[in-house]
Amino acid sequence: MIVRSRRIVLPDGVRPATIHIQDGTITRIGPYEDWSDNNDSYDAGDLVVSPGIVDTHVHINEPGRTDWEGFDTATRAAAAGGVTTVVDMPLNSVPATTTAAALEAKRTAARGQCHVDVAFWGGVVPGNAAHLDELVEAGVRGFKCFLVPSGVDEFPAVYESDLRAALPIIAARGVPLLVHAESPGLINPQSNPKSDIRDPKYASYLATRPPEAEVEAIRTTVRLAREFGARVHIVHVASAEAADEVARAKADGVAITAETCPHYLTFAAEDVPDGATEFKCAPPIREARHRAALWSALTRGTLDLVATDHSPAPPALKCPGDFMKAWGGIASLELSLAAMWSLSRDRSAGLSGPRGGAESPALHTLARWVSEAPAKLAGLDDRKGRVAAGYDADLVVWDPDVEWTVDSSRLQQRHKVTPYAGRRLVGRVQTTFLRGTPVWRDGRLVAAGSGRLL
Ligand SMILES: [Zn+2]
């Protein structure tokens, strides 16, 4: 099978080429003319062909909270958005993925209903250090922990003593520890959904979780990473100061990576309407100066990648009108490519040269943020995240010029609540290939259940 386009996003740049595929794997990249018309071939013309997106921060919630989101709906949303691999977070499902038995329960729930590939993070919680080796042997790609209450009782925050027990094992295994870095001492407990305070004002919620809480938690993480020689990854960096702290640790040679999310780059606190709890997440969407600083940290490489932190909940739990009680989580798995391209394209628009020439660096950089770097974080970079020989033929074919308005009722996620509702975005997925098979085409799932558990 051959896929060709005038704009294929390859590791060394964007150019006309052909992708030769056998048994789901890319065998070689050929010149554009190296083409034969047959039933298996797919000519994408001028559409962009990028590596499938690897989203390393997705809460699928099944089993246990399947009414929030599940493998079927989440991986449908993924396929629709050009996401070919998701890495599921260990919490919000019941059981949480903190033992090998819990991982098996999750795999059992997932089997047969995944439309893209799914891998798993394990969890570090107080008292489960003895389970970490078995979790790695059972296939988790690394671990996630919270330094602050997670929002669900079955996934408690860790103290430093818990990390001291876990980090020697994690370092020996060479897998990353993903850290929700906010320090509980600097957070007002009223921000917790269990609070009795009612407050519709976004500014009130914002004030409960200041940037200093991120900074202090990153400092603790960096100190321990250095002491134990472990790889750490800061999830959802949301403030200028937190990004600066990551930059300092990198300059000091600490094995640290970091991500931010499309919503921190797209929205700003000044524009969040009071009562609009679809914007609630933790850490919060901050003021415009943070948004600008995060973009520049991303372009400088201080932030390595972009992941969605897709974390939906039933509309009733989003408690419209009450920022304190509302579940904190933003659902955007299907929208990351368009959200990120809308930002990237705007910023490349000022570049001179013919249109395609100006776009190419932006397309290439985008693929690094949403495909290549996340695959590396999850240790999947031998087969995912690049359009190159030897890699899985996971591809997203998309039109970078189509402008459209998000109609949340048409999203594939279980519940349709999202802050992107009604927003104009640029870039529309046409076809998503998973290991050489089209799984999503022209707005429809065309190959159900093709996903594998990695
Ligand atoms: Zn999360």
GROMACS .gro file of C-alpha atoms and ligand atoms in nm:
model
  455
    1MET     CA    1   0.000   0.000   0.000
    2ILE     CA    2   0.116   0.353  -0.077
    3VAL     CA    3   0.004   0.689   0.066
    4ARG     CA    4   0.121   0.999  -0.109
    5SER     CA    5   0.084   1.372  -0.065
    6ARG     CA    6   0.258   1.695  -0.158
    7ARG     CA    7   0.290   1.774   0.212
    8ILE     CA    8   0.413   1.482   0.420
    9VAL     CA    9   0.550   1.572   0.761
   10LEU     CA   10   0.872   1.371   0.784
   11PRO     CA   11   1.132   1.378   1.063
   12ASP     CA   12   1.357   1.603   0.852
   13GLY     CA   13   1.094   1.837   0.710
   14VAL     CA   14   0.777   1.868   0.505
   15ARG     CA   15   0.789   1.764   0.140
   16PRO     CA   16   0.614   1.573  -0.141
   17ALA     CA   17   0.673   1.200  -0.090
   18THR     CA   18   0.523   0.853  -0.090
   19ILE     CA   19   0.483   0.634   0.219
   20HIS     CA   20   0.518   0.262   0.143
   21ILE     CA   21   0.338   0.039   0.389
   22GLN     CA   22   0.335  -0.336   0.443
   23ASP     CA   23   0.148  -0.522   0.719
   24GLY     CA   24   0.082  -0.196   0.902
   25THR     CA   25   0.445  -0.087   0.909
   26ILE     CA   26   0.614   0.183   0.701
   27THR     CA   27   0.875   0.006   0.489
   28ARG     CA   28   1.020   0.313   0.320
   29ILE     CA   29   0.965   0.676   0.223
   30GLY     CA   30   0.993   0.724  -0.152
   31PRO     CA   31   0.993   1.013  -0.398
   32TYR     CA   32   0.655   1.160  -0.488
   33GLU     CA   33   0.664   1.000  -0.835
   34ASP     CA   34   0.719   0.649  -0.691
   35TRP     CA   35   0.352   0.570  -0.722
   36SER     CA   36   0.122   0.314  -0.879
   37ASP     CA   37  -0.254   0.350  -0.902
   38ASN     CA   38  -0.419   0.055  -0.736
   39ASN     CA   39  -0.703  -0.014  -0.496
   40ASP     CA   40  -0.481   0.002  -0.192
   41SER     CA   41  -0.320   0.332  -0.277
   42TYR     CA   42  -0.431   0.660  -0.130
   43ASP     CA   43  -0.349   0.991  -0.293
   44ALA     CA   44  -0.393   1.269  -0.037
   45GLY     CA   45  -0.314   1.538  -0.295
   46ASP     CA   46  -0.243   1.869  -0.120
   47LEU     CA   47  -0.371   1.754   0.219
   48VAL     CA   48  -0.113   1.733   0.495
   49VAL     CA   49  -0.006   1.386   0.612
   50SER     CA   50   0.130   1.400   0.967
   51PRO     CA   51   0.231   1.127   1.210
   52GLY     CA   52  -0.072   1.019   1.416
   53ILE     CA   53  -0.100   1.214   1.739
   54VAL     CA   54   0.021   1.044   2.056
   55ASP     CA   55  -0.173   1.186   2.351
   56THR     CA   56   0.001   1.089   2.672
   57HIS     CA   57  -0.250   1.249   2.908
   58VAL     CA   58  -0.598   1.100   2.878
   59HIS     CA   59  -0.840   0.998   3.154
   60ILE     CA   60  -1.061   0.720   3.015
   61ASN     CA   61  -1.222   0.637   3.354
   62GLU     CA   62  -1.330   0.280   3.266
   63PRO     CA   63  -1.399   0.059   3.456
   64GLY     CA   64  -1.566   0.221   3.753
   65ARG     CA   65  -1.660   0.564   3.615
   66THR     CA   66  -1.761   0.456   3.267
   67ASP     CA   67  -2.054   0.695   3.286
   68TRP     CA   68  -1.792   0.976   3.275
   69GLU     CA   69  -1.600   0.845   2.973
   70GLY     CA   70  -1.501   0.503   2.841
   71PHE     CA   71  -1.273   0.320   2.600
   72ASP     CA   72  -1.529   0.318   2.317
   73THR     CA   73  -1.615   0.688   2.326
   74ALA     CA   74  -1.267   0.813   2.416
   75THR     CA   75  -1.094   0.619   2.139
   76ARG     CA   76  -1.368   0.721   1.892
   77ALA     CA   77  -1.292   1.083   1.982
   78ALA     CA   78  -0.923   1.006   1.938
   79ALA     CA   79  -0.974   0.858   1.591
   80ALA     CA   80  -1.186   1.158   1.491
   81GLY     CA   81  -0.910   1.394   1.603
   82GLY     CA   82  -0.620   1.215   1.434
   83VAL     CA   83  -0.497   1.068   1.762
   84THR     CA   84  -0.368   0.716   1.699
   85THR     CA   85  -0.223   0.637   2.043
   86VAL     CA   86  -0.356   0.741   2.382
   87VAL     CA   87  -0.185   0.673   2.711
   88ASP     CA   88  -0.445   0.631   2.983
   89MET     CA   89  -0.397   0.790   3.323
   90PRO     CA   90  -0.413   0.561   3.627
   91LEU     CA   91  -0.689   0.750   3.807
   92ASN     CA   92  -1.060   0.812   3.786
   93SER     CA   93  -1.116   0.449   3.690
   94VAL     CA   94  -1.202   0.209   3.972
   95PRO     CA   95  -0.983   0.033   4.055
   96ALA     CA   96  -0.709   0.291   4.000
   97THR     CA   97  -0.409   0.144   3.815
   98THR     CA   98  -0.191   0.094   4.122
   99THR     CA   99  -0.142  -0.285   4.109
  100ALA     CA  100  -0.091  -0.534   3.827
  101ALA     CA  101  -0.435  -0.681   3.904
  102ALA     CA  102  -0.591  -0.339   3.855
  103LEU     CA  103  -0.408  -0.299   3.523
  104GLU     CA  104  -0.548  -0.634   3.415
  105ALA     CA  105  -0.899  -0.521   3.514
  106LYS     CA  106  -0.850  -0.216   3.295
  107ARG     CA  107  -0.723  -0.421   3.003
  108THR     CA  108  -1.018  -0.658   3.037
  109ALA     CA  109  -1.255  -0.361   3.024
  110ALA     CA  110  -1.074  -0.216   2.721
  111ARG     CA  111  -1.050  -0.529   2.505
  112GLY     CA  112  -1.251  -0.516   2.185
  113GLN     CA  113  -1.369  -0.157   2.223
  114CYS     CA  114  -1.061   0.046   2.132
  115HIS     CA  115  -1.051   0.218   1.794
  116VAL     CA  116  -0.693   0.344   1.833
  117ASP     CA  117  -0.395   0.205   2.024
  118VAL     CA  118  -0.400   0.241   2.401
  119ALA     CA  119  -0.113   0.226   2.648
  120PHE     CA  120  -0.125   0.275   3.024
  121TRP     CA  121   0.045   0.471   3.299
  122GLY     CA  122   0.058   0.315   3.646
  123GLY     CA  123  -0.001   0.510   3.965
  124VAL     CA  124   0.214   0.582   4.269
  125VAL     CA  125   0.000   0.620   4.581
  126PRO     CA  126   0.089   0.587   4.949
  127GLY     CA  127   0.183   0.226   5.027
  128ASN     CA  128   0.201   0.075   4.677
  129ALA     CA  129   0.579   0.078   4.622
  130ALA     CA  130   0.582  -0.302   4.641
  131HIS     CA  131   0.361  -0.313   4.330
  132LEU     CA  132   0.568  -0.092   4.102
  133ASP     CA  133   0.800  -0.361   3.963
  134GLU     CA  134   0.507  -0.586   3.874
  135LEU     CA  135   0.332  -0.295   3.703
  136VAL     CA  136   0.636  -0.229   3.483
  137GLU     CA  137   0.660  -0.600   3.403
  138ALA     CA  138   0.289  -0.597   3.314
  139GLY     CA  139   0.352  -0.314   3.067
  140VAL     CA  140   0.288   0.030   3.216
  141ARG     CA  141   0.496   0.299   3.041
  142GLY     CA  142   0.579   0.482   3.366
  143PHE     CA  143   0.400   0.624   3.668
  144LYS     CA  144   0.187   0.920   3.771
  145CYS     CA  145   0.153   1.071   4.116
  146PHE     CA  146  -0.019   1.368   4.275
  147LEU     CA  147   0.140   1.600   4.528
  148VAL     CA  148  -0.203   1.749   4.603
  149PRO     CA  149  -0.545   1.576   4.642
  150SER     CA  150  -0.643   1.433   4.304
  151GLY     CA  151  -1.017   1.483   4.336
  152VAL     CA  152  -1.094   1.111   4.382
  153ASP     CA  153  -1.053   0.925   4.712
  154GLU     CA  154  -0.906   0.606   4.569
  155PHE     CA  155  -0.603   0.791   4.429
  156PRO     CA  156  -0.455   0.981   4.725
  157ALA     CA  157  -0.170   1.228   4.705
  158VAL     CA  158   0.180   1.112   4.801
  159TYR     CA  159   0.403   1.255   5.069
  160GLU     CA  160   0.777   1.283   5.023
  161SER     CA  161   0.820   0.960   5.224
  162ASP     CA  162   0.611   0.773   4.963
  163LEU     CA  163   0.823   0.911   4.681
  164ARG     CA  164   1.140   0.808   4.867
  165ALA     CA  165   1.009   0.451   4.864
  166ALA     CA  166   0.901   0.464   4.498
  167LEU     CA  167   1.180   0.657   4.327
  168PRO     CA  168   1.462   0.400   4.364
  169ILE     CA  169   1.241   0.143   4.187
  170ILE     CA  170   1.132   0.388   3.917
  171ALA     CA  171   1.491   0.501   3.857
  172ALA     CA  172   1.614   0.141   3.833
  173ARG     CA  173   1.343   0.065   3.576
  174GLY     CA  174   1.432   0.373   3.370
  175VAL     CA  175   1.067   0.479   3.329
  176PRO     CA  176   0.943   0.833   3.397
  177LEU     CA  177   0.753   0.956   3.701
  178LEU     CA  178   0.479   1.198   3.590
  179VAL     CA  179   0.397   1.451   3.858
  180HIS     CA  180   0.088   1.661   3.911
  181ALA     CA  181   0.291   1.944   4.055
  182GLU     CA  182   0.092   2.165   4.286
  183SER     CA  183   0.189   2.198   4.650
  184PRO     CA  184  -0.103   2.145   4.892
  185GLY     CA  185   0.025   2.397   5.145
  186LEU     CA  186  -0.026   2.681   4.897
  187ILE     CA  187  -0.371   2.579   4.779
  188ASN     CA  188  -0.692   2.698   4.936
  189PRO     CA  189  -0.900   2.387   5.017
  190GLN     CA  190  -1.212   2.571   4.899
  191SER     CA  191  -1.105   2.480   4.546
  192ASN     CA  192  -1.198   2.119   4.622
  193PRO     CA  193  -1.533   1.990   4.489
  194LYS     CA  194  -1.613   1.881   4.845
  195SER     CA  195  -1.619   2.242   4.957
  196ASP     CA  196  -1.945   2.386   5.091
  197ILE     CA  197  -1.875   2.731   4.951
  198ARG     CA  198  -2.076   2.829   4.644
  199ASP     CA  199  -1.902   3.070   4.412
  200PRO     CA  200  -1.976   3.147   4.049
  201LYS     CA  201  -1.674   3.378   4.004
  202TYR     CA  202  -1.382   3.246   3.804
  203ALA     CA  203  -1.148   3.487   3.982
  204SER     CA  204  -1.233   3.322   4.315
  205TYR     CA  205  -1.136   2.979   4.189
  206LEU     CA  206  -0.824   3.112   4.018
  207ALA     CA  207  -0.708   3.269   4.344
  208THR     CA  208  -0.727   2.934   4.527
  209ARG     CA  209  -0.451   2.775   4.315
  210PRO     CA  210  -0.166   3.026   4.266
  211PRO     CA  211   0.143   2.977   4.045
  212GLU     CA  212   0.358   2.950   4.362
  213ALA     CA  213   0.193   2.613   4.433
  214GLU     CA  214   0.326   2.485   4.099
  215VAL     CA  215   0.671   2.627   4.162
  216GLU     CA  216   0.710   2.476   4.507
  217ALA     CA  217   0.595   2.133   4.388
  218ILE     CA  218   0.835   2.141   4.092
  219ARG     CA  219   1.120   2.228   4.331
  220THR     CA  220   1.038   1.925   4.549
  221THR     CA  221   1.018   1.702   4.240
  222VAL     CA  222   1.349   1.830   4.103
  223ARG     CA  223   1.526   1.782   4.437
  224LEU     CA  224   1.410   1.419   4.456
  225ALA     CA  225   1.481   1.350   4.087
  226ARG     CA  226   1.836   1.465   4.142
  227GLU     CA  227   1.882   1.266   4.462
  228PHE     CA  228   1.751   0.940   4.313
  229GLY     CA  229   1.869   0.986   3.955
  230ALA     CA  230   1.513   0.937   3.829
  231ARG     CA  231   1.344   1.073   3.515
  232VAL     CA  232   1.058   1.306   3.601
  233HIS     CA  233   0.793   1.470   3.385
  234ILE     CA  234   0.581   1.765   3.496
  235VAL     CA  235   0.228   1.736   3.360
  236HIS     CA  236   0.012   2.034   3.261
  237VAL     CA  237   0.247   2.325   3.337
  238ALA     CA  238   0.012   2.625   3.362
  239SER     CA  239   0.217   2.927   3.471
  240ALA     CA  240   0.510   3.137   3.357
  241GLU     CA  241   0.688   3.080   3.689
  242ALA     CA  242   0.648   2.702   3.667
  243ALA     CA  243   0.795   2.703   3.316
  244ASP     CA  244   1.091   2.908   3.444
  245GLU     CA  245   1.147   2.651   3.719
  246VAL     CA  246   1.153   2.371   3.460
  247ALA     CA  247   1.400   2.572   3.251
  248ARG     CA  248   1.633   2.612   3.552
  249ALA     CA  249   1.622   2.238   3.627
  250LYS     CA  250   1.698   2.155   3.263
  251ALA     CA  251   1.991   2.396   3.262
  252ASP     CA  252   2.120   2.217   3.574
  253GLY     CA  253   2.114   1.883   3.392
  254VAL     CA  254   1.817   1.727   3.573
  255ALA     CA  255   1.641   1.452   3.373
  256ILE     CA  256   1.318   1.647   3.352
  257THR     CA  257   1.060   1.696   3.078
  258ALA     CA  258   0.735   1.889   3.087
  259GLU     CA  259   0.409   1.936   2.902
  260THR     CA  260   0.137   2.193   2.872
  261CYS     CA  261  -0.215   2.155   2.736
  262PRO     CA  262  -0.398   2.320   2.445
  263HIS     CA  263  -0.637   2.496   2.685
  264TYR     CA  264  -0.358   2.681   2.867
  265LEU     CA  265  -0.231   2.806   2.529
  266THR     CA  266  -0.577   2.891   2.390
  267PHE     CA  267  -0.772   3.054   2.673
  268ALA     CA  268  -0.700   3.321   2.933
  269ALA     CA  269  -0.856   3.381   3.273
  270GLU     CA  270  -0.965   3.733   3.174
  271ASP     CA  271  -1.199   3.581   2.915
  272VAL     CA  272  -1.354   3.302   3.124
  273PRO     CA  273  -1.716   3.401   3.195
  274ASP     CA  274  -1.835   3.370   3.553
  275GLY     CA  275  -2.027   3.048   3.604
  276ALA     CA  276  -1.869   2.882   3.297
  277THR     CA  277  -1.737   2.574   3.477
  278GLU     CA  278  -1.652   2.398   3.151
  279PHE     CA  279  -1.328   2.600   3.186
  280LYS     CA  280  -1.244   2.457   3.530
  281CYS     CA  281  -0.930   2.248   3.550
  282ALA     CA  282  -0.636   2.221   3.787
  283PRO     CA  283  -0.403   2.402   3.776
  284PRO     CA  284  -0.640   2.669   3.647
  285ILE     CA  285  -0.631   2.853   3.316
  286ARG     CA  286  -0.440   3.166   3.419
  287GLU     CA  287  -0.410   3.523   3.293
  288ALA     CA  288  -0.296   3.610   2.940
  289ARG     CA  289   0.063   3.676   3.049
  290HIS     CA  290   0.094   3.309   3.147
  291ARG     CA  291  -0.051   3.199   2.815
  292ALA     CA  292   0.212   3.403   2.631
  293ALA     CA  293   0.493   3.271   2.853
  294LEU     CA  294   0.383   2.910   2.804
  295TRP     CA  295   0.384   2.954   2.427
  296SER     CA  296   0.734   3.093   2.435
  297ALA     CA  297   0.849   2.813   2.672
  298LEU     CA  298   0.710   2.563   2.424
  299THR     CA  299   0.883   2.721   2.126
  300ARG     CA  300   1.213   2.741   2.320
  301GLY     CA  301   1.191   2.371   2.414
  302THR     CA  302   1.153   2.428   2.789
  303LEU     CA  303   0.818   2.255   2.749
  304ASP     CA  304   0.869   1.938   2.548
  305LEU     CA  305   0.521   1.844   2.441
  306VAL     CA  306   0.150   1.912   2.437
  307ALA     CA  307  -0.108   1.666   2.572
  308THR     CA  308  -0.477   1.727   2.633
  309ASP     CA  309  -0.539   1.610   2.991
  310HIS     CA  310  -0.876   1.499   2.850
  311SER     CA  311  -1.080   1.456   3.167
  312PRO     CA  312  -1.453   1.469   3.111
  313ALA     CA  313  -1.728   1.427   3.368
  314PRO     CA  314  -2.108   1.409   3.346
  315PRO     CA  315  -2.259   1.758   3.298
  316ALA     CA  316  -2.418   1.751   3.646
  317LEU     CA  317  -2.074   1.713   3.807
  318LYS     CA  318  -1.951   2.017   3.616
  319CYS     CA  319  -2.201   2.211   3.838
  320PRO     CA  320  -2.271   2.500   3.602
  321GLY     CA  321  -2.255   2.825   3.794
  322ASP     CA  322  -2.044   2.698   4.084
  323PHE     CA  323  -1.670   2.702   4.035
  324MET     CA  324  -1.591   2.562   4.379
  325LYS     CA  325  -1.810   2.253   4.354
  326ALA     CA  326  -1.752   2.174   3.986
  327TRP     CA  327  -1.538   1.880   3.876
  328GLY     CA  328  -1.205   2.010   3.749
  329GLY     CA  329  -1.132   1.865   3.407
  330ILE     CA  330  -1.144   1.974   3.043
  331ALA     CA  331  -1.247   1.747   2.759
  332SER     CA  332  -1.063   1.811   2.432
  333LEU     CA  333  -0.909   1.485   2.307
  334GLU     CA  334  -1.068   1.526   1.964
  335LEU     CA  335  -0.965   1.890   1.926
  336SER     CA  336  -0.594   1.903   2.004
  337LEU     CA  337  -0.471   1.902   1.643
  338ALA     CA  338  -0.708   2.181   1.538
  339ALA     CA  339  -0.654   2.380   1.858
  340MET     CA  340  -0.276   2.361   1.827
  341TRP     CA  341  -0.274   2.426   1.453
  342SER     CA  342  -0.497   2.732   1.502
  343LEU     CA  343  -0.228   2.874   1.732
  344SER     CA  344   0.072   2.759   1.525
  345ARG     CA  345  -0.067   2.885   1.196
  346ASP     CA  346  -0.151   3.224   1.339
  347ARG     CA  347   0.203   3.261   1.461
  348SER     CA  348   0.362   3.149   1.137
  349ALA     CA  349   0.139   3.378   0.931
  350GLY     CA  350   0.383   3.668   0.967
  351LEU     CA  351   0.666   3.472   0.807
  352SER     CA  352   0.756   3.571   0.454
  353GLY     CA  353   0.772   3.350   0.150
  354PRO     CA  354   0.518   3.148  -0.043
  355ARG     CA  355   0.235   3.014   0.170
  356GLY     CA  356   0.350   2.653   0.180
  357GLY     CA  357   0.699   2.765   0.264
  358ALA     CA  358   0.585   2.960   0.567
  359GLU     CA  359   0.367   2.678   0.692
  360SER     CA  360   0.621   2.399   0.670
  361PRO     CA  361   0.826   2.477   0.983
  362ALA     CA  362   0.504   2.518   1.182
  363LEU     CA  363   0.372   2.181   1.061
  364HIS     CA  364   0.701   2.015   1.144
  365THR     CA  365   0.723   2.169   1.491
  366LEU     CA  366   0.362   2.079   1.565
  367ALA     CA  367   0.434   1.712   1.489
  368ARG     CA  368   0.723   1.721   1.733
  369TRP     CA  369   0.499   1.859   2.009
  370VAL     CA  370   0.200   1.629   1.964
  371SER     CA  371   0.351   1.309   1.819
  372GLU     CA  372   0.726   1.265   1.843
  373ALA     CA  373   0.797   1.399   2.193
  374PRO     CA  374   0.496   1.230   2.359
  375ALA     CA  375   0.594   0.896   2.198
  376LYS     CA  376   0.939   0.939   2.347
  377LEU     CA  377   0.800   1.016   2.693
  378ALA     CA  378   0.599   0.693   2.687
  379GLY     CA  379   0.893   0.487   2.554
  380LEU     CA  380   0.705   0.422   2.230
  381ASP     CA  381   0.950   0.611   2.009
  382ASP     CA  382   1.072   0.293   1.837
  383ARG     CA  383   0.734   0.256   1.659
  384LYS     CA  384   0.514   0.564   1.718
  385GLY     CA  385   0.532   0.938   1.656
  386ARG     CA  386   0.717   0.959   1.324
  387VAL     CA  387   0.654   0.899   0.957
  388ALA     CA  388   0.967   0.690   0.894
  389ALA     CA  389   1.070   0.341   0.785
  390GLY     CA  390   1.017   0.083   1.058
  391TYR     CA  391   0.744   0.283   1.229
  392ASP     CA  392   0.375   0.193   1.257
  393ALA     CA  393   0.181   0.347   0.968
  394ASP     CA  394  -0.021   0.571   1.202
  395LEU     CA  395  -0.110   0.877   0.996
  396VAL     CA  396  -0.346   1.170   1.006
  397VAL     CA  397  -0.451   1.320   0.676
  398TRP     CA  398  -0.589   1.670   0.729
  399ASP     CA  399  -0.668   1.999   0.566
  400PRO     CA  400  -0.477   2.284   0.734
  401ASP     CA  401  -0.685   2.552   0.561
  402VAL     CA  402  -1.040   2.460   0.663
  403GLU     CA  403  -1.191   2.690   0.923
  404TRP     CA  404  -1.477   2.548   1.123
  405THR     CA  405  -1.680   2.609   1.436
  406VAL     CA  406  -1.683   2.350   1.712
  407ASP     CA  407  -2.033   2.205   1.748
  408SER     CA  408  -1.997   2.020   2.075
  409SER     CA  409  -2.301   1.799   2.004
  410ARG     CA  410  -2.100   1.641   1.721
  411LEU     CA  411  -1.799   1.546   1.932
  412GLN     CA  412  -1.743   1.177   1.991
  413GLN     CA  413  -1.661   1.202   2.363
  414ARG     CA  414  -1.930   1.063   2.598
  415HIS     CA  415  -2.036   1.401   2.739
  416LYS     CA  416  -2.035   1.704   2.517
  417VAL     CA  417  -1.926   1.967   2.768
  418THR     CA  418  -1.613   2.149   2.647
  419PRO     CA  419  -1.485   2.506   2.664
  420TYR     CA  420  -1.417   2.487   2.289
  421ALA     CA  421  -1.791   2.483   2.209
  422GLY     CA  422  -1.862   2.753   1.950
  423ARG     CA  423  -1.495   2.832   1.897
  424ARG     CA  424  -1.354   2.887   1.547
  425LEU     CA  425  -1.066   2.652   1.477
  426VAL     CA  426  -0.849   2.590   1.173
  427GLY     CA  427  -0.752   2.244   1.049
  428ARG     CA  428  -0.983   1.953   0.990
  429VAL     CA  429  -0.908   1.580   0.997
  430GLN     CA  430  -1.010   1.390   0.686
  431THR     CA  431  -0.870   1.039   0.741
  432THR     CA  432  -0.693   0.870   1.031
  433PHE     CA  433  -0.484   0.563   0.954
  434LEU     CA  434  -0.398   0.315   1.227
  435ARG     CA  435  -0.121   0.074   1.126
  436GLY     CA  436  -0.207   0.129   0.761
  437THR     CA  437  -0.585   0.088   0.800
  438PRO     CA  438  -0.817   0.387   0.769
  439VAL     CA  439  -1.012   0.392   1.097
  440TRP     CA  440  -1.177   0.734   1.058
  441ARG     CA  441  -1.280   0.888   0.727
  442ASP     CA  442  -1.499   1.187   0.639
  443GLY     CA  443  -1.659   1.213   0.979
  444ARG     CA  444  -1.722   0.842   1.037
  445LEU     CA  445  -1.559   0.554   1.220
  446VAL     CA  446  -1.487   0.306   0.941
  447ALA     CA  447  -1.296   0.030   1.122
  448ALA     CA  448  -1.423  -0.030   1.475
  449GLY     CA  449  -1.213  -0.212   1.729
  450SER     CA  450  -0.882  -0.192   1.539
  451GLY     CA  451  -0.692  -0.052   1.837
  452ARG     CA  452  -0.438  -0.259   2.025
  453LEU     CA  453  -0.345  -0.251   2.390
  454LEU     CA  454   0.024  -0.164   2.406
  455ZN      ZN  455  -0.489   1.466   3.428
   0.00000   0.00000   0.00000
